[in-house]
Amino acid sequence: VQFHAANVMIAASLHTLLFNANPLMRFDGYHILADWLELPNLGNHGQTFVTGMGKKIFFGETLPKMEYAGIHGHVVRLYGVAASVWKWLLCIGLGVAAANLLYGIGLLVAGFAAILWFAIPAWEFLNYLIRGCEFSQPNRIRFIAVSCGILFVILTIGRFAPAPSVINAPAV
């Protein structure tokens, strides 16, 4: 019992420390980083940049004016990209872990999480793509052209990347 209690204590404290100290999540590490860099609302500005870049690439819209210039502007951009990538990796990782570790109910939890994390935003994006919004209409032709170009590049890389033709795996 003492051995297992010590393992739980170490694992819980280490994971708590790692999650709270991570500046890419809005816990203590984020607030420490934002205060240290003297950039209030770092996460909001970074997310605005990432969203604006997506709209610029896919729809040809102009980027919103950055509130920060110089090194602070670069930090905001870098933080926005890093936090977005971290959020995607964390969501996918948690869904896979729930599906694999919680046997049965984990698949249900992962499916529900996938609906909340991916299906609802995808539906809202599709709604925006079809209807637009009251302030702007998306450039649908550019969106289709850029999306097809990206898909072509991915398929071309996948076609010529070396991969085994047969994969053997034990079934359980």
XYZ file of N, CA, C and O in Angstrom:
688
model
N 0.845 -1.192 0.000
C 0.000 0.000 0.000
C 0.885 1.248 0.000
O 0.610 2.210 -0.721
N 1.939 1.227 0.807
C 2.835 2.372 0.883
C 3.509 2.629 -0.481
O 3.640 3.777 -0.913
N 3.924 1.558 -1.150
C 4.557 1.674 -2.461
C 3.611 2.312 -3.479
O 3.979 3.238 -4.202
N 2.359 1.822 -3.526
C 1.384 2.362 -4.479
C 1.002 3.799 -4.123
O 0.803 4.634 -5.026
N 0.881 4.104 -2.851
C 0.568 5.472 -2.433
C 1.697 6.428 -2.834
O 1.436 7.551 -3.291
N 2.937 5.983 -2.696
C 4.073 6.817 -3.102
C 4.067 7.029 -4.614
O 4.342 8.140 -5.089
N 3.749 5.976 -5.383
C 3.669 6.132 -6.840
C 2.576 7.109 -7.247
O 2.770 7.940 -8.131
N 1.420 7.007 -6.610
C 0.315 7.917 -6.913
C 0.710 9.351 -6.557
O 0.456 10.287 -7.320
N 1.334 9.530 -5.410
C 1.740 10.861 -4.971
C 2.748 11.482 -5.944
O 2.593 12.638 -6.366
N 3.743 10.729 -6.352
C 4.753 11.253 -7.264
C 4.138 11.539 -8.632
O 4.367 12.591 -9.227
N 3.343 10.598 -9.149
C 2.729 10.791 -10.464
C 1.772 11.985 -10.458
O 1.782 12.802 -11.383
N 0.955 12.099 -9.431
C -0.013 13.191 -9.360
C 0.690 14.538 -9.224
O 0.315 15.517 -9.890
N 1.717 14.610 -8.403
C 2.403 15.891 -8.224
C 3.186 16.268 -9.476
O 3.206 17.428 -9.880
N 3.815 15.294 -10.132
C 4.573 15.582 -11.343
C 3.654 16.031 -12.477
O 3.928 17.026 -13.156
N 2.544 15.327 -12.675
C 1.613 15.719 -13.730
C 0.979 17.077 -13.441
O 0.789 17.887 -14.349
N 0.651 17.327 -12.192
C 0.085 18.626 -11.823
C 1.082 19.736 -12.105
O 0.723 20.775 -12.668
N 2.324 19.507 -11.732
C 3.361 20.502 -11.973
C 3.556 20.730 -13.468
O 3.627 21.874 -13.934
N 3.610 19.647 -14.252
C 3.816 19.786 -15.690
C 2.646 20.501 -16.367
O 2.849 21.338 -17.251
N 1.427 20.193 -15.984
C 0.283 20.857 -16.600
C 0.170 22.308 -16.143
O -0.104 23.197 -16.948
N 0.369 22.564 -14.865
C 0.250 23.938 -14.383
C 1.390 24.823 -14.869
O 1.203 26.019 -15.051
N 2.578 24.258 -15.064
C 3.722 25.052 -15.506
C 3.758 25.232 -17.023
O 4.535 26.039 -17.519
N 2.940 24.504 -17.748
C 2.933 24.596 -19.202
C 2.348 25.950 -19.625
O 1.177 26.225 -19.387
N 3.139 26.795 -20.287
C 2.627 28.113 -20.669
C 1.646 28.072 -21.840
O 0.989 29.075 -22.124
N 1.527 26.922 -22.511
C 0.617 26.837 -23.653
C -0.824 26.571 -23.238
O -1.724 26.592 -24.071
N -1.035 26.304 -21.958
C -2.379 26.132 -21.421
C -2.638 27.282 -20.452
O -1.719 27.804 -19.846
N -3.870 27.654 -20.286
C -4.172 28.833 -19.466
C -4.228 28.491 -17.976
O -5.268 28.641 -17.331
N -3.089 28.039 -17.493
C -2.934 27.799 -16.060
C -1.829 28.715 -15.563
O -1.550 29.745 -16.168
N -1.164 28.354 -14.485
C -0.176 29.222 -13.863
C 0.972 29.585 -14.802
O 1.416 30.736 -14.818
N 1.468 28.634 -15.579
C 2.595 28.904 -16.477
C 2.272 29.969 -17.510
O 3.117 30.798 -17.849
N 1.045 29.973 -18.001
C 0.626 30.987 -18.973
C 0.666 32.370 -18.340
O 1.187 33.326 -18.927
N 0.124 32.496 -17.140
C 0.076 33.801 -16.487
C 1.473 34.282 -16.116
O 1.765 35.476 -16.214
N 2.344 33.371 -15.718
C 3.727 33.741 -15.415
C 4.415 34.258 -16.680
O 5.086 35.293 -16.665
N 4.242 33.536 -17.795
C 4.855 33.959 -19.056
C 4.304 35.299 -19.525
O 5.071 36.186 -19.926
N 2.997 35.472 -19.480
C 2.390 36.723 -19.930
C 2.847 37.902 -19.063
O 3.130 38.989 -19.582
N 2.959 37.689 -17.759
C 3.437 38.755 -16.874
C 4.917 39.039 -17.106
O 5.348 40.193 -17.110
N 5.709 37.989 -17.282
C 7.145 38.156 -17.482
C 7.429 38.909 -18.788
O 8.305 39.766 -18.843
N 6.674 38.585 -19.852
C 6.852 39.255 -21.139
C 6.120 40.595 -21.215
O 6.268 41.328 -22.192
N 5.307 40.885 -20.201
C 4.480 42.089 -20.155
C 3.569 42.174 -21.383
O 3.486 43.198 -22.057
N 2.924 41.038 -21.687
C 1.982 40.945 -22.800
C 0.632 40.492 -22.267
O 0.336 39.293 -22.223
N -0.230 41.425 -21.848
C -1.552 41.008 -21.383
C -2.361 40.408 -22.534
O -2.215 40.815 -23.688
N -3.184 39.433 -22.214
C -4.027 38.737 -23.201
C -3.208 38.097 -24.320
O -3.597 38.120 -25.484
N -2.082 37.519 -23.962
C -1.203 36.868 -24.924
C -1.938 35.780 -25.693
O -1.819 35.677 -26.918
N -2.710 34.977 -24.999
C -3.444 33.895 -25.645
C -4.472 34.403 -26.645
O -4.602 33.862 -27.745
N -5.205 35.445 -26.275
C -6.214 35.999 -27.178
C -5.578 36.591 -28.432
O -6.072 36.390 -29.545
N -4.483 37.321 -28.250
C -3.808 37.914 -29.404
C -3.205 36.834 -30.296
O -3.255 36.944 -31.527
N -2.645 35.797 -29.694
C -2.095 34.690 -30.473
C -3.166 33.957 -31.251
O -2.980 33.615 -32.426
N -4.310 33.714 -30.629
C -5.421 33.038 -31.317
C -5.977 33.907 -32.440
O -6.334 33.405 -33.499
N -6.036 35.211 -32.226
C -6.481 36.123 -33.275
C -5.545 36.063 -34.470
O -5.983 36.062 -35.627
N -4.228 35.987 -34.192
C -3.260 35.876 -35.286
C -3.446 34.581 -36.066
O -3.456 34.587 -37.305
N -3.591 33.444 -35.361
C -3.753 32.150 -36.036
C -5.029 32.134 -36.860
O -5.036 31.685 -38.019
N -6.122 32.623 -36.312
C -7.383 32.689 -37.050
C -7.250 33.600 -38.267
O -7.721 33.263 -39.362
N -6.591 34.737 -38.088
C -6.384 35.657 -39.201
C -5.522 35.050 -40.299
O -5.791 35.245 -41.491
N -4.488 34.281 -39.916
C -3.645 33.618 -40.921
C -4.445 32.568 -41.684
O -4.289 32.425 -42.899
N -5.287 31.835 -40.983
C -6.133 30.857 -41.653
C -7.070 31.523 -42.651
O -7.234 31.051 -43.779
N -7.657 32.643 -42.259
C -8.555 33.363 -43.168
C -7.789 33.967 -44.339
O -8.294 34.025 -45.454
N -6.553 34.399 -44.081
C -5.748 34.954 -45.173
C -5.370 33.866 -46.167
O -5.486 34.056 -47.382
N -4.923 32.711 -45.673
C -4.489 31.635 -46.558
C -5.665 31.059 -47.337
O -5.593 30.900 -48.554
N -6.739 30.734 -46.645
C -7.848 30.033 -47.290
C -8.855 30.944 -47.984
O -9.514 30.518 -48.923
N -9.019 32.175 -47.500
C -10.052 33.044 -48.061
C -9.515 34.337 -48.659
O -10.274 35.120 -49.224
N -8.218 34.613 -48.505
C -7.634 35.820 -49.076
C -7.972 37.091 -48.323
O -7.784 38.188 -48.857
N -8.442 36.975 -47.101
C -8.777 38.165 -46.318
C -7.500 38.812 -45.794
O -6.460 38.179 -45.677
N -7.573 40.081 -45.467
C -6.412 40.775 -44.919
C -6.260 40.428 -43.439
O -7.241 40.183 -42.736
N -5.009 40.417 -42.995
C -4.732 40.133 -41.589
C -5.193 41.301 -40.726
O -5.021 42.456 -41.111
N -5.771 41.000 -39.556
C -6.102 42.100 -38.652
C -4.820 42.754 -38.140
O -3.778 42.107 -38.043
N -4.876 44.030 -37.843
C -3.699 44.762 -37.378
C -3.247 44.216 -36.037
O -4.039 44.061 -35.124
N -1.946 43.893 -35.976
C -1.365 43.391 -34.720
C -1.204 44.550 -33.746
O -0.788 45.646 -34.126
N -1.541 44.286 -32.499
C -1.413 45.314 -31.476
C 0.036 45.507 -31.062
O 0.415 46.569 -30.594
N 0.859 44.465 -31.272
C 2.255 44.517 -30.868
C 3.155 44.474 -32.089
O 2.861 43.802 -33.063
N 4.272 45.191 -32.026
C 5.242 45.198 -33.120
C 6.593 44.723 -32.583
O 6.775 44.551 -31.378
N 7.506 44.490 -33.487
C 8.856 44.097 -33.098
C 8.899 42.709 -32.493
O 8.181 41.798 -32.920
N 9.733 42.566 -31.487
C 9.931 41.254 -30.856
C 8.659 40.772 -30.170
O 8.361 39.580 -30.169
N 7.886 41.688 -29.627
C 6.632 41.294 -28.973
C 5.643 40.731 -29.988
O 4.914 39.789 -29.691
N 5.621 41.297 -31.192
C 4.756 40.764 -32.247
C 5.172 39.355 -32.645
O 4.335 38.483 -32.859
N 6.487 39.123 -32.738
C 6.975 37.780 -33.070
C 6.631 36.785 -31.971
O 6.283 35.637 -32.254
N 6.728 37.214 -30.718
C 6.401 36.334 -29.590
C 4.919 35.969 -29.628
O 4.552 34.810 -29.419
N 4.058 36.948 -29.904
C 2.616 36.687 -29.979
C 2.314 35.701 -31.094
O 1.541 34.745 -30.919
N 2.936 35.882 -32.262
C 2.716 34.970 -33.387
C 3.185 33.556 -33.049
O 2.462 32.580 -33.296
N 4.380 33.461 -32.513
C 4.941 32.152 -32.144
C 4.082 31.477 -31.079
O 3.797 30.278 -31.166
N 3.647 32.241 -30.094
C 2.808 31.679 -29.042
C 1.477 31.185 -29.612
O 1.004 30.113 -29.244
N 0.868 31.958 -30.504
C -0.410 31.557 -31.091
C -0.305 30.244 -31.843
O -1.144 29.357 -31.689
N 0.734 30.087 -32.653
C 0.925 28.848 -33.407
C 1.208 27.686 -32.460
O 0.617 26.608 -32.578
N 2.125 27.890 -31.501
C 2.485 26.818 -30.575
C 1.291 26.383 -29.725
O 1.065 25.185 -29.519
N 0.499 27.331 -29.237
C -0.660 26.993 -28.417
C -1.717 26.253 -29.240
O -2.359 25.324 -28.734
N -1.887 26.626 -30.502
C -2.859 25.924 -31.350
C -2.425 24.488 -31.615
O -3.244 23.566 -31.540
N -1.149 24.300 -31.927
C -0.638 22.949 -32.162
C -0.761 22.116 -30.892
O -1.187 20.955 -30.929
N -0.423 22.703 -29.742
C -0.522 21.989 -28.471
C -1.965 21.587 -28.184
O -2.239 20.480 -27.734
N -2.905 22.482 -28.450
C -4.316 22.188 -28.187
C -4.782 21.001 -29.029
O -5.451 20.103 -28.521
N -4.411 20.965 -30.307
C -4.789 19.851 -31.179
C -4.157 18.546 -30.698
O -4.832 17.514 -30.628
N -2.860 18.598 -30.392
C -2.187 17.380 -29.932
C -2.778 16.880 -28.623
O -2.936 15.673 -28.423
N -3.096 17.773 -27.714
C -3.668 17.388 -26.425
C -5.055 16.774 -26.609
O -5.351 15.733 -26.004
N -5.878 17.369 -27.440
C -7.221 16.823 -27.674
C -7.151 15.426 -28.288
O -7.842 14.504 -27.847
N -6.314 15.271 -29.303
C -6.187 13.959 -29.941
C -5.596 12.949 -28.965
O -6.081 11.817 -28.860
N -4.568 13.338 -28.226
C -3.941 12.441 -27.254
C -4.898 12.008 -26.153
O -4.931 10.829 -25.776
N -5.680 12.936 -25.630
C -6.640 12.581 -24.586
C -7.732 11.661 -25.120
O -8.166 10.733 -24.434
N -8.174 11.914 -26.349
C -9.188 11.040 -26.947
C -8.670 9.630 -27.160
O -9.348 8.645 -26.841
N -7.454 9.505 -27.680
C -6.855 8.179 -27.890
C -6.624 7.477 -26.560
O -6.895 6.279 -26.417
N -6.128 8.212 -25.564
C -5.892 7.612 -24.251
C -7.191 7.133 -23.613
O -7.245 6.039 -23.042
N -8.241 7.937 -23.712
C -9.527 7.528 -23.135
C -10.055 6.280 -23.827
O -10.563 5.361 -23.172
N -9.932 6.234 -25.148
C -10.436 5.076 -25.888
C -9.656 3.809 -25.548
O -10.230 2.719 -25.495
N -8.362 3.933 -25.302
C -7.533 2.758 -25.040
C -7.491 2.333 -23.580
O -7.332 1.160 -23.283
N -7.613 3.264 -22.666
C -7.430 2.941 -21.252
C -8.722 2.637 -20.510
O -8.690 1.965 -19.481
N -9.844 3.114 -20.979
C -11.071 2.973 -20.211
C -12.004 1.883 -20.741
O -13.161 1.843 -20.364
N -11.536 1.021 -21.608
C -12.255 -0.154 -22.102
C -13.776 0.038 -22.173
O -14.461 0.064 -21.172
N -14.288 0.155 -23.355
C -15.736 0.244 -23.546
C -16.249 1.657 -23.374
O -16.563 2.330 -24.348
N -16.327 2.111 -22.132
C -16.835 3.455 -21.868
C -15.866 4.506 -22.411
O -16.278 5.606 -22.765
N -14.577 4.146 -22.512
C -13.583 5.070 -23.046
C -13.844 5.429 -24.486
O -13.637 6.569 -24.910
N -14.329 4.467 -25.257
C -14.667 4.738 -26.646
C -15.845 5.707 -26.727
O -15.866 6.599 -27.581
N -16.787 5.558 -25.822
C -17.920 6.477 -25.761
C -17.450 7.879 -25.366
O -17.871 8.873 -25.964
N -16.564 7.951 -24.367
C -16.020 9.239 -23.932
C -15.235 9.891 -25.071
O -15.374 11.094 -25.336
N -14.402 9.092 -25.764
C -13.620 9.624 -26.879
C -14.530 10.100 -28.010
O -14.270 11.132 -28.631
N -15.591 9.375 -28.292
C -16.534 9.791 -29.325
C -17.242 11.085 -28.966
O -17.398 11.976 -29.807
N -17.660 11.206 -27.710
C -18.305 12.430 -27.251
C -17.327 13.601 -27.314
O -17.684 14.709 -27.730
N -16.065 13.357 -26.906
C -15.051 14.409 -26.966
C -14.784 14.813 -28.409
O -14.620 16.006 -28.710
N -14.745 13.856 -29.319
C -14.524 14.170 -30.733
C -15.649 15.041 -31.278
O -15.409 15.956 -32.075
N -16.870 14.766 -30.840
C -17.996 15.602 -31.273
C -17.820 17.028 -30.761
O -17.979 17.992 -31.505
N -17.464 17.170 -29.487
C -17.307 18.506 -28.908
C -16.112 19.243 -29.495
O -16.174 20.454 -29.734
N -14.982 18.535 -29.676
C -13.746 19.191 -30.100
C -13.644 19.392 -31.601
O -13.006 20.329 -32.057
N -14.231 18.484 -32.380
C -14.024 18.539 -33.819
C -15.313 18.714 -34.619
O -15.359 19.530 -35.536
N -16.339 17.960 -34.310
C -17.551 17.972 -35.131
C -18.297 19.304 -35.024
O -18.728 19.845 -36.048
N -18.452 19.837 -33.833
C -19.173 21.104 -33.674
C -18.415 22.260 -34.337
O -19.012 23.031 -35.096
N -17.080 22.407 -34.104
C -16.365 23.457 -34.850
C -16.402 23.243 -36.363
O -16.486 24.210 -37.130
N -16.337 21.995 -36.816
C -16.411 21.724 -38.249
C -17.776 22.134 -38.798
O -17.873 22.684 -39.901
N -18.836 21.865 -38.045
C -20.177 22.267 -38.464
C -20.282 23.784 -38.544
O -20.855 24.336 -39.490
N -19.734 24.486 -37.547
C -19.776 25.949 -37.555
C -18.974 26.508 -38.736
O -19.384 27.476 -39.368
N -17.821 25.881 -39.038
C -17.024 26.320 -40.174
C -17.782 26.091 -41.480
O -17.789 26.951 -42.356
N -18.402 24.944 -41.610
C -19.181 24.644 -42.814
C -20.341 25.626 -42.966
O -20.633 26.094 -44.074
N -20.971 25.961 -41.867
C -22.050 26.948 -41.876
C -21.517 28.305 -42.334
O -22.156 28.999 -43.130
N -20.330 28.698 -41.839
C -19.715 29.957 -42.270
C -19.374 29.900 -43.756
O -19.580 30.862 -44.487
N -18.865 28.759 -44.204
C -18.475 28.610 -45.603
C -19.684 28.726 -46.531
O -19.602 29.325 -47.597
N -20.819 28.171 -46.116
C -22.015 28.200 -46.952
C -22.729 29.550 -46.861
O -23.080 30.143 -47.878
N -22.933 30.036 -45.666
C -23.739 31.242 -45.472
C -22.930 32.516 -45.284
O -23.455 33.605 -45.480
N -21.687 32.396 -44.817
C -20.910 33.577 -44.483
C -21.382 34.147 -43.162
O -22.029 33.466 -42.361
N -21.074 35.390 -42.931
C -21.574 36.063 -41.728
C -22.050 37.447 -42.131
O -21.895 37.866 -43.279
N -22.595 38.174 -41.199
C -23.186 39.465 -41.525
C -22.132 40.497 -41.905
O -22.435 41.483 -42.558
N -20.848 40.259 -41.532
C -19.798 41.228 -41.821
C -19.046 40.924 -43.112
O -18.518 41.823 -43.745
N -18.950 39.644 -43.480
C -18.182 39.296 -44.676
C -18.664 37.970 -45.257
O -19.260 37.153 -44.564
N -18.367 37.804 -46.527
C -18.663 36.548 -47.213
C -17.330 35.892 -47.573
O -16.420 36.565 -48.050
N -17.208 34.587 -47.357
C -15.945 33.928 -47.667
C -15.734 33.796 -49.174
O -16.695 33.701 -49.941
N -14.480 33.803 -49.588
C -14.121 33.581 -50.984
C -14.075 32.074 -51.200
O -13.065 31.423 -50.978
N -15.184 31.511 -51.617
C -15.324 30.058 -51.717
C -14.423 29.456 -52.796
O -13.896 28.364 -52.621
N -14.238 30.160 -53.901
C -13.398 29.644 -54.982
C -11.951 29.536 -54.510
O -11.278 28.529 -54.748
N -11.468 30.549 -53.811
C -10.107 30.484 -53.274
C -9.992 29.362 -52.259
O -8.998 28.646 -52.229
N -11.003 29.197 -51.405
C -10.969 28.130 -50.410
C -10.847 26.764 -51.080
O -10.046 25.933 -50.669
N -11.639 26.531 -52.120
C -11.598 25.241 -52.830
C -10.237 25.056 -53.497
O -9.645 23.972 -53.429
N -9.705 26.109 -54.129
C -8.421 26.004 -54.816
C -7.289 25.712 -53.833
O -6.457 24.816 -54.074
N -7.241 26.436 -52.727
C -6.174 26.223 -51.736
C -6.316 24.854 -51.089
O -5.321 24.136 -50.902
N -7.528 24.460 -50.747
C -7.749 23.149 -50.130
C -7.334 22.022 -51.071
O -6.684 21.057 -50.647
N -7.689 22.141 -52.351
C -7.284 21.109 -53.327
C -5.776 21.090 -53.504
O -5.176 20.013 -53.639
N -5.139 22.248 -53.487
C -3.680 22.311 -53.590
C -2.997 21.638 -52.414
O -2.041 20.870 -52.587
N -3.483 21.903 -51.212
C -2.912 21.279 -50.015
C -3.146 19.775 -50.039
O -2.243 18.988 -49.728
N -4.336 19.359 -50.420
C -4.641 17.930 -50.522
C -3.744 17.255 -51.559
O -3.240 16.153 -51.333
N -3.513 17.915 -52.689
C -2.635 17.372 -53.726
C -1.210 17.192 -53.209
O -0.581 16.162 -53.444
N -0.709 18.186 -52.488
C 0.650 18.090 -51.931
C 0.736 16.946 -50.926
O 1.686 16.147 -50.946
N -0.254 16.813 -50.060
C -0.257 15.734 -49.064
C -0.321 14.376 -49.745
O 0.421 13.453 -49.386
N -1.190 14.232 -50.728
C -1.304 12.955 -51.438
C -0.030 12.638 -52.229
O 0.378 11.478 -52.306
N 0.595 13.645 -52.815
C 1.837 13.426 -53.550
C 2.947 12.973 -52.606
O 3.689 12.030 -52.920
N 3.064 13.629 -51.461
C 4.069 13.216 -50.475
C 3.762 11.808 -49.995
O 4.667 10.970 -49.870
N 2.507 11.521 -49.718
C 2.120 10.178 -49.277
C 2.370 9.118 -50.336
O 2.698 7.972 -50.023
N 2.228 9.492 -51.586
C 2.439 8.536 -52.677
C 3.905 8.151 -52.828
O 4.234 6.999 -53.090
N 4.794 9.120 -52.656
C 6.211 8.862 -52.887
C 7.007 8.618 -51.609
O 8.184 8.302 -51.681
N 6.387 8.767 -50.455
C 7.078 8.481 -49.193
C 7.171 6.964 -49.025
O 6.216 6.235 -49.303
N 8.325 6.486 -48.577
C 8.445 5.034 -48.402
C 7.556 4.545 -47.262
O 7.501 5.142 -46.194
N 6.853 3.461 -47.534
C 5.978 2.864 -46.527
C 5.883 1.372 -46.817
O 5.917 0.953 -47.972
N 5.781 0.566 -45.780
C 5.642 -0.870 -46.024
C 4.296 -1.179 -46.672
O 3.280 -0.553 -46.353
N 4.292 -2.131 -47.600
C 3.047 -2.475 -48.277
C 2.186 -3.425 -47.458
O 1.000 -3.501 -47.638
N 2.822 -4.188 -46.565
C 2.098 -5.120 -45.704
C 2.500 -4.855 -44.271
O 3.687 -4.746 -43.960
N 1.520 -4.738 -43.403
C 1.781 -4.517 -41.988
C 1.202 -5.688 -41.225
O 0.016 -6.008 -41.365
N 2.018 -6.358 -40.419
C 1.572 -7.464 -39.574
C 1.412 -6.951 -38.162
O 2.313 -6.334 -37.617
N 0.260 -7.208 -37.566
C 0.005 -6.787 -36.194
C -0.839 -7.859 -35.526
O -1.750 -8.414 -36.143
N -0.541 -8.148 -34.284
C -1.367 -9.143 -33.571
C -2.750 -8.578 -33.267
O -2.899 -7.395 -32.990
N -3.739 -9.405 -33.351
C -5.110 -9.006 -33.027
C -5.474 -9.542 -31.651
O -5.087 -10.624 -31.266
N -6.182 -8.738 -30.894
C -6.591 -9.131 -29.554
C -8.101 -9.220 -29.540
O -8.796 -8.320 -29.931
